[in-house]
């Protein structure tokens, strides 16, 4: 299987899951996760039609973005330190891992100085695991209120990395919970559209539960080095 074969296979599985859930396939973006993946494979994925890439490490992202360019979107999907906010604003179209007020304020400030608006997702630690970052579910509304006046950071929705289970059905309740949080926020006057959830082993369940972005690494590029 080539990268192009894998992209077609994943796209087919996304569209079948969308049909099962009565959703439109255009409402779901495939985000190819490129950590440790080399530039040639990223090019192959782009040639096969992938339009959004996610990187976890700023250092790796720099060379890749320079090589591939901005004809595709680049999202930061790894933990972002506040002192790297300026680099992130320069490199990425979206930061999917906004997990603190301090980071949100710094992104807003750096985007302001660069004369742009950076898009963001709030990362939610839906399983409240010590090993993962993200805000707690109960903190969402106060957090949204505390950042609503930041004009250069545009929060579009929520992102999560749920507890791992070999059986994707066990992850389904976490995906449902994230969608519930978005809907609650929207009934409190916010307008969040995006739900970034689902990875190689569980993205079909995530699509059935309302994912608008699925983040796929292994199923496209193979096992990571
Ligand atoms: C690595 C990674 C993924 C992709 O994981 P796969 O299981 O390889 O599909 C998705 N999201 C984040 C935040 C990641 O770090």
Coordinates of C-alpha atoms in Angstrom, one line a residue, residues 98-108 120-123 135 139-158 190 192:
X98 CA -5.0 25.9 23.2
X99 CA -5.0 24.6 26.8
X100 CA -4.5 27.6 29.1
X101 CA -5.4 31.3 29.5
X102 CA -1.7 32.2 29.4
X103 CA -1.2 30.5 26.0
X104 CA -4.4 32.0 24.6
X105 CA -3.3 35.5 25.6
X106 CA 0.2 35.0 24.2
X107 CA -1.2 33.7 20.8
X108 CA -3.5 36.6 20.7
X120 CA -7.6 27.9 17.5
X121 CA -9.3 24.9 19.1
X122 CA -9.5 24.4 22.8
X123 CA -8.0 21.2 23.9
X135 CA -8.7 21.9 30.2
X139 CA -13.7 24.6 33.0
X140 CA -15.0 25.2 29.4
X141 CA -17.5 28.0 30.0
X142 CA -15.4 30.0 32.3
X143 CA -12.4 29.6 29.9
X144 CA -14.4 30.7 26.9
X145 CA -15.6 33.7 28.9
X146 CA -12.1 34.6 29.9
X147 CA -10.8 34.6 26.3
X148 CA -13.8 36.0 24.4
X149 CA -12.3 39.5 24.1
X150 CA -9.1 38.3 22.4
X151 CA -9.6 39.7 18.9
X152 CA -6.6 38.1 17.2
X153 CA -7.4 34.5 18.4
X154 CA -10.4 33.0 16.8
X155 CA -11.6 29.9 18.7
X156 CA -13.4 27.6 16.3
X157 CA -14.2 24.6 18.4
X158 CA -12.8 21.8 20.6
X190 CA -20.7 30.9 21.8
X192 CA -18.1 26.7 18.1

